[in-house]
């Protein structure tokens, strides 16, 4: 079965002729079209507007697949983040490893904990102030 109707083929043919004559212009910028691929795209889009039989745009197909794969990939990423932590403990238990690697791992862990404490400090005063307001209102 044909992917493109005769109507759409005629639109592409017409746009290609206009491009060779120098009359075909792009949409927003209104510049002359010199690329044959762009002329074909313009012809197909015009055919779509008229309701001719033309396959979907490739970008429309990709966006739906990206969304579905992004949702599926999100839990995998979280699981991947948890698994390296387990591996580091196994490395520490293994004898004969360099002490420098161990200390490097501890430094990153220390940085993470200080970052958590800093965010906790920022969030903590808000909670205390809310508690003070509630106690002041009841008193």
PDB file of C-alpha atoms in Angstrom:
ATOM      1  CA  UNK A   1       0.000   0.000   0.000  1.00  0.00           C
ATOM      2  CA  UNK A   2       1.299   3.466  -0.875  1.00  0.00           C
ATOM      3  CA  UNK A   3       2.565   5.701   1.896  1.00  0.00           C
ATOM      4  CA  UNK A   4       1.925   8.933   0.026  1.00  0.00           C
ATOM      5  CA  UNK A   5      -1.182   9.864  -1.958  1.00  0.00           C
ATOM      6  CA  UNK A   6      -1.063  11.383  -5.458  1.00  0.00           C
ATOM      7  CA  UNK A   7      -2.147  14.679  -3.930  1.00  0.00           C
ATOM      8  CA  UNK A   8       0.860  14.789  -1.645  1.00  0.00           C
ATOM      9  CA  UNK A   9       3.202  13.789  -4.482  1.00  0.00           C
ATOM     10  CA  UNK A  10       1.876  16.662  -6.576  1.00  0.00           C
ATOM     11  CA  UNK A  11       2.419  19.108  -3.687  1.00  0.00           C
ATOM     12  CA  UNK A  12       6.046  18.003  -3.320  1.00  0.00           C
ATOM     13  CA  UNK A  13       6.549  18.239  -7.087  1.00  0.00           C
ATOM     14  CA  UNK A  14       5.087  21.744  -7.123  1.00  0.00           C
ATOM     15  CA  UNK A  15       7.277  22.903  -4.197  1.00  0.00           C
ATOM     16  CA  UNK A  16      10.405  21.493  -5.899  1.00  0.00           C
ATOM     17  CA  UNK A  17       9.587  23.433  -9.083  1.00  0.00           C
ATOM     18  CA  UNK A  18       9.069  26.605  -7.043  1.00  0.00           C
ATOM     19  CA  UNK A  19      12.417  26.069  -5.328  1.00  0.00           C
ATOM     20  CA  UNK A  20      14.243  25.714  -8.661  1.00  0.00           C
ATOM     21  CA  UNK A  21      12.536  28.848  -9.944  1.00  0.00           C
ATOM     22  CA  UNK A  22      13.525  30.705  -6.750  1.00  0.00           C
ATOM     23  CA  UNK A  23       9.940  31.422  -5.717  1.00  0.00           C
ATOM     24  CA  UNK A  24       9.651  29.043  -2.771  1.00  0.00           C
ATOM     25  CA  UNK A  25      10.062  30.745   0.598  1.00  0.00           C
ATOM     26  CA  UNK A  26      10.168  29.382   4.125  1.00  0.00           C
ATOM     27  CA  UNK A  27       7.498  30.089   6.731  1.00  0.00           C
ATOM     28  CA  UNK A  28       8.576  32.535   9.430  1.00  0.00           C
ATOM     29  CA  UNK A  29      11.755  34.035   8.043  1.00  0.00           C
ATOM     30  CA  UNK A  30      10.341  34.290   4.521  1.00  0.00           C
ATOM     31  CA  UNK A  31      13.791  33.469   3.081  1.00  0.00           C
ATOM     32  CA  UNK A  32      14.264  31.700  -0.239  1.00  0.00           C
ATOM     33  CA  UNK A  33      14.551  27.945   0.064  1.00  0.00           C
ATOM     34  CA  UNK A  34      17.686  26.489  -1.555  1.00  0.00           C
ATOM     35  CA  UNK A  35      17.742  23.040   0.063  1.00  0.00           C
ATOM     36  CA  UNK A  36      15.783  20.312  -1.774  1.00  0.00           C
ATOM     37  CA  UNK A  37      15.066  18.504   1.496  1.00  0.00           C
ATOM     38  CA  UNK A  38      13.463  21.643   2.891  1.00  0.00           C
ATOM     39  CA  UNK A  39      11.370  21.969  -0.283  1.00  0.00           C
ATOM     40  CA  UNK A  40      10.138  18.403   0.158  1.00  0.00           C
ATOM     41  CA  UNK A  41       9.294  19.103   3.798  1.00  0.00           C
ATOM     42  CA  UNK A  42       7.314  22.189   2.821  1.00  0.00           C
ATOM     43  CA  UNK A  43       5.401  20.219   0.181  1.00  0.00           C
ATOM     44  CA  UNK A  44       4.552  17.461   2.647  1.00  0.00           C
ATOM     45  CA  UNK A  45       3.428  19.893   5.319  1.00  0.00           C
ATOM     46  CA  UNK A  46       1.148  21.650   2.824  1.00  0.00           C
ATOM     47  CA  UNK A  47      -0.297  18.260   1.855  1.00  0.00           C
ATOM     48  CA  UNK A  48      -0.912  17.463   5.541  1.00  0.00           C
ATOM     49  CA  UNK A  49      -2.782  20.728   5.977  1.00  0.00           C
ATOM     50  CA  UNK A  50      -5.091  19.817   3.093  1.00  0.00           C
ATOM     51  CA  UNK A  51      -5.689  16.369   4.577  1.00  0.00           C
ATOM     52  CA  UNK A  52      -3.794  14.303   2.000  1.00  0.00           C
ATOM     53  CA  UNK A  53      -2.407  10.900   2.944  1.00  0.00           C
ATOM     54  CA  UNK A  54       1.056  11.545   4.388  1.00  0.00           C
ATOM     55  CA  UNK A  55       2.862   9.643   7.195  1.00  0.00           C
ATOM     56  CA  UNK A  56       3.409  11.341  10.559  1.00  0.00           C
ATOM     57  CA  UNK A  57       6.373  13.611  11.090  1.00  0.00           C
ATOM     58  CA  UNK A  58       9.442  11.742  12.409  1.00  0.00           C
ATOM     59  CA  UNK A  59       9.688  14.201  15.315  1.00  0.00           C
ATOM     60  CA  UNK A  60       6.160  13.301  16.448  1.00  0.00           C
ATOM     61  CA  UNK A  61       7.055   9.611  16.471  1.00  0.00           C
ATOM     62  CA  UNK A  62      10.245  10.196  18.461  1.00  0.00           C
ATOM     63  CA  UNK A  63       8.615  12.355  21.144  1.00  0.00           C
ATOM     64  CA  UNK A  64       6.147   9.624  22.117  1.00  0.00           C
ATOM     65  CA  UNK A  65       8.877   6.996  22.360  1.00  0.00           C
ATOM     66  CA  UNK A  66      11.117   9.302  24.368  1.00  0.00           C
ATOM     67  CA  UNK A  67       8.396   9.917  26.930  1.00  0.00           C
ATOM     68  CA  UNK A  68       7.681   6.231  27.435  1.00  0.00           C
ATOM     69  CA  UNK A  69      11.360   5.299  27.692  1.00  0.00           C
ATOM     70  CA  UNK A  70      12.031   8.172  30.079  1.00  0.00           C
ATOM     71  CA  UNK A  71       9.381   6.904  32.468  1.00  0.00           C
ATOM     72  CA  UNK A  72      10.748   3.375  32.309  1.00  0.00           C
ATOM     73  CA  UNK A  73      14.349   4.508  32.705  1.00  0.00           C
ATOM     74  CA  UNK A  74      13.738   6.634  35.810  1.00  0.00           C
ATOM     75  CA  UNK A  75      13.432   3.739  38.294  1.00  0.00           C
ATOM     76  CA  UNK A  76      16.506   2.064  36.779  1.00  0.00           C
ATOM     77  CA  UNK A  77      18.600   5.159  37.386  1.00  0.00           C
ATOM     78  CA  UNK A  78      17.582   5.233  41.044  1.00  0.00           C
ATOM     79  CA  UNK A  79      18.484   1.580  41.434  1.00  0.00           C
ATOM     80  CA  UNK A  80      21.818   2.190  39.713  1.00  0.00           C
ATOM     81  CA  UNK A  81      22.638   4.930  42.217  1.00  0.00           C
ATOM     82  CA  UNK A  82      22.005   2.606  45.156  1.00  0.00           C
ATOM     83  CA  UNK A  83      24.095  -0.273  43.808  1.00  0.00           C
ATOM     84  CA  UNK A  84      27.489   1.578  43.746  1.00  0.00           C
ATOM     85  CA  UNK A  85      27.177   2.195  47.492  1.00  0.00           C
ATOM     86  CA  UNK A  86      27.038  -1.556  48.063  1.00  0.00           C
ATOM     87  CA  UNK A  87      30.072  -2.078  45.859  1.00  0.00           C
ATOM     88  CA  UNK A  88      32.135   0.426  47.857  1.00  0.00           C
ATOM     89  CA  UNK A  89      31.505  -1.509  51.057  1.00  0.00           C
ATOM     90  CA  UNK A  90      32.664  -4.692  49.334  1.00  0.00           C
ATOM     91  CA  UNK A  91      35.823  -2.919  48.201  1.00  0.00           C
ATOM     92  CA  UNK A  92      36.580  -1.789  51.734  1.00  0.00           C
ATOM     93  CA  UNK A  93      36.287  -5.321  53.059  1.00  0.00           C
ATOM     94  CA  UNK A  94      38.668  -6.713  50.434  1.00  0.00           C
ATOM     95  CA  UNK A  95      42.254  -6.934  51.730  1.00  0.00           C
ATOM     96  CA  UNK A  96      45.212  -5.430  49.860  1.00  0.00           C
ATOM     97  CA  UNK A  97      43.449  -2.333  48.515  1.00  0.00           C
ATOM     98  CA  UNK A  98      45.232   0.998  48.561  1.00  0.00           C
ATOM     99  CA  UNK A  99      44.439   3.257  51.516  1.00  0.00           C
ATOM    100  CA  UNK A 100      44.228   6.263  49.208  1.00  0.00           C
ATOM    101  CA  UNK A 101      41.163   4.888  47.481  1.00  0.00           C
ATOM    102  CA  UNK A 102      39.460   4.276  50.799  1.00  0.00           C
ATOM    103  CA  UNK A 103      40.128   7.759  52.046  1.00  0.00           C
ATOM    104  CA  UNK A 104      38.867   9.234  48.764  1.00  0.00           C
ATOM    105  CA  UNK A 105      35.595   7.364  49.241  1.00  0.00           C
ATOM    106  CA  UNK A 106      35.305   8.645  52.790  1.00  0.00           C
ATOM    107  CA  UNK A 107      35.898  12.221  51.688  1.00  0.00           C
ATOM    108  CA  UNK A 108      33.021  12.087  49.219  1.00  0.00           C
ATOM    109  CA  UNK A 109      30.802  10.587  51.901  1.00  0.00           C
ATOM    110  CA  UNK A 110      31.815  13.385  54.269  1.00  0.00           C
ATOM    111  CA  UNK A 111      30.957  15.980  51.648  1.00  0.00           C
ATOM    112  CA  UNK A 112      27.529  14.421  51.178  1.00  0.00           C
ATOM    113  CA  UNK A 113      26.787  14.444  54.895  1.00  0.00           C
ATOM    114  CA  UNK A 114      27.842  18.081  55.266  1.00  0.00           C
ATOM    115  CA  UNK A 115      25.634  18.967  52.313  1.00  0.00           C
ATOM    116  CA  UNK A 116      22.721  17.175  53.969  1.00  0.00           C
ATOM    117  CA  UNK A 117      23.345  18.982  57.233  1.00  0.00           C
ATOM    118  CA  UNK A 118      23.438  22.331  55.444  1.00  0.00           C
ATOM    119  CA  UNK A 119      20.088  21.677  53.769  1.00  0.00           C
ATOM    120  CA  UNK A 120      18.664  20.473  57.079  1.00  0.00           C
ATOM    121  CA  UNK A 121      19.784  23.693  58.768  1.00  0.00           C
ATOM    122  CA  UNK A 122      18.095  25.757  56.085  1.00  0.00           C
ATOM    123  CA  UNK A 123      14.863  23.827  56.455  1.00  0.00           C
ATOM    124  CA  UNK A 124      14.970  23.619  60.265  1.00  0.00           C
ATOM    125  CA  UNK A 125      14.491  27.329  61.078  1.00  0.00           C
ATOM    126  CA  UNK A 126      11.345  27.409  58.974  1.00  0.00           C
ATOM    127  CA  UNK A 127       9.854  24.575  60.948  1.00  0.00           C
ATOM    128  CA  UNK A 128      10.766  26.159  64.267  1.00  0.00           C
ATOM    129  CA  UNK A 129       9.282  29.500  63.277  1.00  0.00           C
ATOM    130  CA  UNK A 130       6.072  27.773  62.222  1.00  0.00           C
ATOM    131  CA  UNK A 131       5.972  25.966  65.573  1.00  0.00           C
ATOM    132  CA  UNK A 132       6.542  29.265  67.411  1.00  0.00           C
ATOM    133  CA  UNK A 133       3.694  30.911  65.505  1.00  0.00           C
ATOM    134  CA  UNK A 134       1.370  28.054  66.390  1.00  0.00           C
ATOM    135  CA  UNK A 135       2.317  28.194  70.078  1.00  0.00           C
ATOM    136  CA  UNK A 136       1.928  31.999  70.129  1.00  0.00           C
ATOM    137  CA  UNK A 137      -1.508  31.706  68.578  1.00  0.00           C
ATOM    138  CA  UNK A 138      -2.693  29.176  71.150  1.00  0.00           C
ATOM    139  CA  UNK A 139      -1.300  31.142  74.142  1.00  0.00           C
TER     140      UNK A 139
END
